Structure formats: C-alpha cells, structure tokens
PDB file of C-alpha atoms in Angstrom:
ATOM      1  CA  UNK A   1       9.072  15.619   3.311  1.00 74.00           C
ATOM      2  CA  UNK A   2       7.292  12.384   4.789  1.00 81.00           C
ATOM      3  CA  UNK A   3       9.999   9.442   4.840  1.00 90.00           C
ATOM      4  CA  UNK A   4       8.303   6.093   4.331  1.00 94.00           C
ATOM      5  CA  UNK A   5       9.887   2.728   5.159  1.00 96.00           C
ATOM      6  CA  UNK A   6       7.671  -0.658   3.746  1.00 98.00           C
ATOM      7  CA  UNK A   7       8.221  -4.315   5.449  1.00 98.00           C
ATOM      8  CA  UNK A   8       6.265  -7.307   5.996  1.00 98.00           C
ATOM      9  CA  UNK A   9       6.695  -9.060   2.324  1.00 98.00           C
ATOM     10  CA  UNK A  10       7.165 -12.171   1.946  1.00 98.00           C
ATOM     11  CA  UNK A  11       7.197 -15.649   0.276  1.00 98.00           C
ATOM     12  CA  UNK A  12       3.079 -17.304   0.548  1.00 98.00           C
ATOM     13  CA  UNK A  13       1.413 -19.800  -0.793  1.00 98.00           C
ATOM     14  CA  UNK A  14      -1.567 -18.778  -3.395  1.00 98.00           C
ATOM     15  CA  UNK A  15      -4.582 -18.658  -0.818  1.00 98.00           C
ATOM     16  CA  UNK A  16      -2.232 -17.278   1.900  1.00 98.00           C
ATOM     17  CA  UNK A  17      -2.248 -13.722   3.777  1.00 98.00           C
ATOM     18  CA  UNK A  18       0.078 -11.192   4.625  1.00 98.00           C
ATOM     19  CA  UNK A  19       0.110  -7.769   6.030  1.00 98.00           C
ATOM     20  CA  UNK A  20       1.781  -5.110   5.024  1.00 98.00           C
ATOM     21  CA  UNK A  21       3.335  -2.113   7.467  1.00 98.00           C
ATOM     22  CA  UNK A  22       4.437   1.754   6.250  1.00 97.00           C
ATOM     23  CA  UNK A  23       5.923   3.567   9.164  1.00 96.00           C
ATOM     24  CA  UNK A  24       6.196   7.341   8.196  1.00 94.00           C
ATOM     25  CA  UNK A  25       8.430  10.290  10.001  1.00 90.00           C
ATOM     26  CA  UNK A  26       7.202  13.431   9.716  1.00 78.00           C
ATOM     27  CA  UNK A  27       4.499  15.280  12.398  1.00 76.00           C
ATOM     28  CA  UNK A  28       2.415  15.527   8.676  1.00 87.00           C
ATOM     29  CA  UNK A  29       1.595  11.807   8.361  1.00 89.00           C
ATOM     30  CA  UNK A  30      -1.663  12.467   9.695  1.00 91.00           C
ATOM     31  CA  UNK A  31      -2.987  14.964   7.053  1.00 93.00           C
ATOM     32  CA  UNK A  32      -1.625  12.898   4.242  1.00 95.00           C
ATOM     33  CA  UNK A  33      -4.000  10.660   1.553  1.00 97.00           C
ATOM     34  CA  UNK A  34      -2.025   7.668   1.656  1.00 97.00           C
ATOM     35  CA  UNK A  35      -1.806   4.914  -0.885  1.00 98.00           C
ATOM     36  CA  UNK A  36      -0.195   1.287  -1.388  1.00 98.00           C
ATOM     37  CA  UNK A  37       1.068   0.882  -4.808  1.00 98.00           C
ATOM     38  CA  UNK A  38       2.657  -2.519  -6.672  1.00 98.00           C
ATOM     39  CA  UNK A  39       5.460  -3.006  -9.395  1.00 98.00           C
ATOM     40  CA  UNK A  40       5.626  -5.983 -11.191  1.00 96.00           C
ATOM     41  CA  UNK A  41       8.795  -6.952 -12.996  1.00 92.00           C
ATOM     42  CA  UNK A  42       8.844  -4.833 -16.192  1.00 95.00           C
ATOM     43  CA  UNK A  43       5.864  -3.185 -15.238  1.00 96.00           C
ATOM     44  CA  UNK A  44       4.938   0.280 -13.822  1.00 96.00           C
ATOM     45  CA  UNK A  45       3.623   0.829 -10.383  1.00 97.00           C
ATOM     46  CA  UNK A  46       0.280   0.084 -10.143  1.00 98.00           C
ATOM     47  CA  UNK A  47      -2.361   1.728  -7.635  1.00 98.00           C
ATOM     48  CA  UNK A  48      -3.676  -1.064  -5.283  1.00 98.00           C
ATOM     49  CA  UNK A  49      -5.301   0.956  -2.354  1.00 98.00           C
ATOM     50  CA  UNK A  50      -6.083   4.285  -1.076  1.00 98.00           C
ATOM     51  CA  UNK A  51      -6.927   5.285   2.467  1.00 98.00           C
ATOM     52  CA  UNK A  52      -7.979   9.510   3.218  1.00 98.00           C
ATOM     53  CA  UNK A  53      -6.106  11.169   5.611  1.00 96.00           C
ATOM     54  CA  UNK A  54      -8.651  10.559   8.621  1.00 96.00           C
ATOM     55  CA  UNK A  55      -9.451   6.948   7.378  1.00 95.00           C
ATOM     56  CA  UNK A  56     -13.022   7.315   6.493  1.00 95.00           C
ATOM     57  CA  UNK A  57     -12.368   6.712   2.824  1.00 97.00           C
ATOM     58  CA  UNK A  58     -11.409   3.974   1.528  1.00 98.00           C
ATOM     59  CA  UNK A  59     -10.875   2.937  -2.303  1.00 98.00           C
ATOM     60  CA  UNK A  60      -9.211  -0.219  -3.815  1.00 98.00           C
ATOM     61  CA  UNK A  61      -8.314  -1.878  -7.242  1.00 98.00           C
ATOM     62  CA  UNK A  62     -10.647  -4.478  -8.833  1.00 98.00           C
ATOM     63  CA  UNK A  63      -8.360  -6.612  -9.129  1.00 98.00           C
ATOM     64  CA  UNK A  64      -7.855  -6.636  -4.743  1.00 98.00           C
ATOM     65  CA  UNK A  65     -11.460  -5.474  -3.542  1.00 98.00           C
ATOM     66  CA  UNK A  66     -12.392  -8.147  -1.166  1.00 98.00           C
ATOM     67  CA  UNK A  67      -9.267  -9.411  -0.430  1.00 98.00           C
ATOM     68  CA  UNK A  68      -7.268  -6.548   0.843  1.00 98.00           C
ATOM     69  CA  UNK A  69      -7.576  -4.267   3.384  1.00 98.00           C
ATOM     70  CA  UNK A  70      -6.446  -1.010   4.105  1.00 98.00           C
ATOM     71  CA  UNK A  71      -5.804   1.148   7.238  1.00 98.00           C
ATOM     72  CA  UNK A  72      -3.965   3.597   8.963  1.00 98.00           C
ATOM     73  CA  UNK A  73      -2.803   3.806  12.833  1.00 97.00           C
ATOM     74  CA  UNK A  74      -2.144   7.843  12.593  1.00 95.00           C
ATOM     75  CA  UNK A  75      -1.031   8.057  16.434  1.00 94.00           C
ATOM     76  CA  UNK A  76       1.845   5.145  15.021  1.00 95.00           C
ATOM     77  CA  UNK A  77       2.735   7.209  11.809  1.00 95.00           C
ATOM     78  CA  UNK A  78       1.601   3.568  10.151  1.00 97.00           C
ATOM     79  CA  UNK A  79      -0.190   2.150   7.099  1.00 98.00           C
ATOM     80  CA  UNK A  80      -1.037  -0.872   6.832  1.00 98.00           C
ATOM     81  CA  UNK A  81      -2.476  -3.819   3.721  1.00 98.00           C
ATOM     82  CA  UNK A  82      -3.914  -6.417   5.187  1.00 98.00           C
ATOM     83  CA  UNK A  83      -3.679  -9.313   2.237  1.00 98.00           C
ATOM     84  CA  UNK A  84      -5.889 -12.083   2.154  1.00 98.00           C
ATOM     85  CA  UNK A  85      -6.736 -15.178  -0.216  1.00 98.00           C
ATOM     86  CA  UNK A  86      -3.200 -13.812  -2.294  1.00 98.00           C
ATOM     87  CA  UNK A  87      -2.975 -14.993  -5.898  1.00 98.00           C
ATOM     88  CA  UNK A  88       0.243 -15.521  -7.785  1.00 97.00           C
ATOM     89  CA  UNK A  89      -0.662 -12.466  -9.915  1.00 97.00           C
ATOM     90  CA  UNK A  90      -0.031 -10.373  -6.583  1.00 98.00           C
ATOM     91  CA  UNK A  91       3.271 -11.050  -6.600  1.00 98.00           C
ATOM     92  CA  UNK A  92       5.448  -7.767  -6.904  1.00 98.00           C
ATOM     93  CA  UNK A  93       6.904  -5.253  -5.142  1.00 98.00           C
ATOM     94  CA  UNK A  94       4.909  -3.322  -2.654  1.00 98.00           C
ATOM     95  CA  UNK A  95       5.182   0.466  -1.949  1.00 98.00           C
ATOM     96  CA  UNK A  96       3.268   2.987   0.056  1.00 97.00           C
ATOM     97  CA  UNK A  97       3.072   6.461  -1.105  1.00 97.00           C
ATOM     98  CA  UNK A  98       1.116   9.918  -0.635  1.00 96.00           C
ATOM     99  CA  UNK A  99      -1.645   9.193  -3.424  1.00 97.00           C
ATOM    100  CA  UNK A 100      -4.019  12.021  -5.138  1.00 97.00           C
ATOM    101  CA  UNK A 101      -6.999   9.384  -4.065  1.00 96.00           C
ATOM    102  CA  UNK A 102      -9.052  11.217  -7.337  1.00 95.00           C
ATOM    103  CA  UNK A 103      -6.487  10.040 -10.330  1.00 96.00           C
ATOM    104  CA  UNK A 104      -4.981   7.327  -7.603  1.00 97.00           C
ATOM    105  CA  UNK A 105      -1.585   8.849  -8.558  1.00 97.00           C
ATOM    106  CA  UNK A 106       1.270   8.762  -6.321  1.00 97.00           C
ATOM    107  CA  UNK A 107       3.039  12.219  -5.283  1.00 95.00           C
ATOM    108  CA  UNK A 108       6.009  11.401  -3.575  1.00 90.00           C
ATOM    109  CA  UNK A 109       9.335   9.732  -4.563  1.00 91.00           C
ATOM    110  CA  UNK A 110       9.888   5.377  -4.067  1.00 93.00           C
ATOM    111  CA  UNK A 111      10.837   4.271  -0.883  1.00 92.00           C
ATOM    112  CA  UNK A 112      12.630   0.258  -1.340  1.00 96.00           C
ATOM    113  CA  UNK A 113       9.579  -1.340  -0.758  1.00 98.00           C
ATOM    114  CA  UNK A 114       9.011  -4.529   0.114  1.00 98.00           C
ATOM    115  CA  UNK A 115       8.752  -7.719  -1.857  1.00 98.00           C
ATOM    116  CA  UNK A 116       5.363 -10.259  -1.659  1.00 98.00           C
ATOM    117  CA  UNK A 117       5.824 -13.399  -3.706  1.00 98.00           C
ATOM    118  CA  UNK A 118       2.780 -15.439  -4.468  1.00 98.00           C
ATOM    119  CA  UNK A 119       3.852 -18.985  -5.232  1.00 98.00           C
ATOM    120  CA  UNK A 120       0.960 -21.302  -7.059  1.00 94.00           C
TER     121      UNK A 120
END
C-alpha cells in the first residue's frame, strides 16, 4: 500500500503558478502509473494529469494541456504539477493518486490533498 502525502497549494492570482509535490512511501513508487486528480466543491474528482511509471508518458486534460506539467523524481518517491498561467476555474482541491493512465481512473484511496485557490 503506497501512502501519498500532497502540499504546495495555495492562494494565486489568475495568471500565477504553482507547483505541486506528492511524496510516496513504499519501495513500489517506482513501478506505479501515477496521476494528479482535482475536486471541486460539489464536484467529483476530476483526472488532470497522468505520468507512466518510468516517466516517458505523459497525458493531460484539455482543459490544463499547455499549462501544466507533470513529472516524477522516482529516486525522491515524488510527483510533481508544475502549474502555470492558473485560471480561477483551477481552483480545487488537488490529489495525487495511482491512475489506470487508459480510463485515467484512480486506484487507490484519497490522501487530504492539498488546496490551490485561483483568485480573478
């Protein structure tokens, strides 16, 4: 079981950037499709980007290609979303997950996350 712990939210202003850290425990980190994921309020998690285990694949949302970035530091157990030009719609709360990168579905259980606010 791969613990996950999110941080680097924040409050921005719309045009601003933020990035986004996932440390994982576990030695099976490494072999893991991982995936950052965002909840609105009153919404369900949404799929926002997917990295494969070795990093060479990456896949992202419409609504973020171009302005975020993901990657993975496996020798750090880390995942990180690199969030540029943010837009008040970003605003939720961010989680990383395991992801099945073909149905961008998430496979593990919610860690707290960690909450971006986009402010126009």
């Amino acid at each position: 079981q791969v613990q996950l712990v999110e941080s680097g939210g924040g409050l921005v202003q719309a045009g601003g950037s933020l990035r986004l850290s996932c440390a994982a425990s576990g030695r099976t980190f490494s072999s893991y499709d991982m995936g950052w994921f965002r909840q609105a309020p009153g919404k369900e998690h949404q799929f926002v980007a997917g990295i494969t285990w070795n990093g060479g694949g990456l896949y992202y949302a419409g609504s973020v290609k171009g302005r975020f970035t993901i990657s993975r530091d496996n020798a750090k157990n880390t995942v990180y979303l690199q969030m540029n030009s943010l837009k008040p719609e970003d605003t939720a709360v961010y989680y990383c997950n395991r992801v099945m990168l073909g149905n961008r579905r998430a496979l593990g259980s919610w860690g707290q996350g960690t909450q971006v606010t986009v402010s126009s």
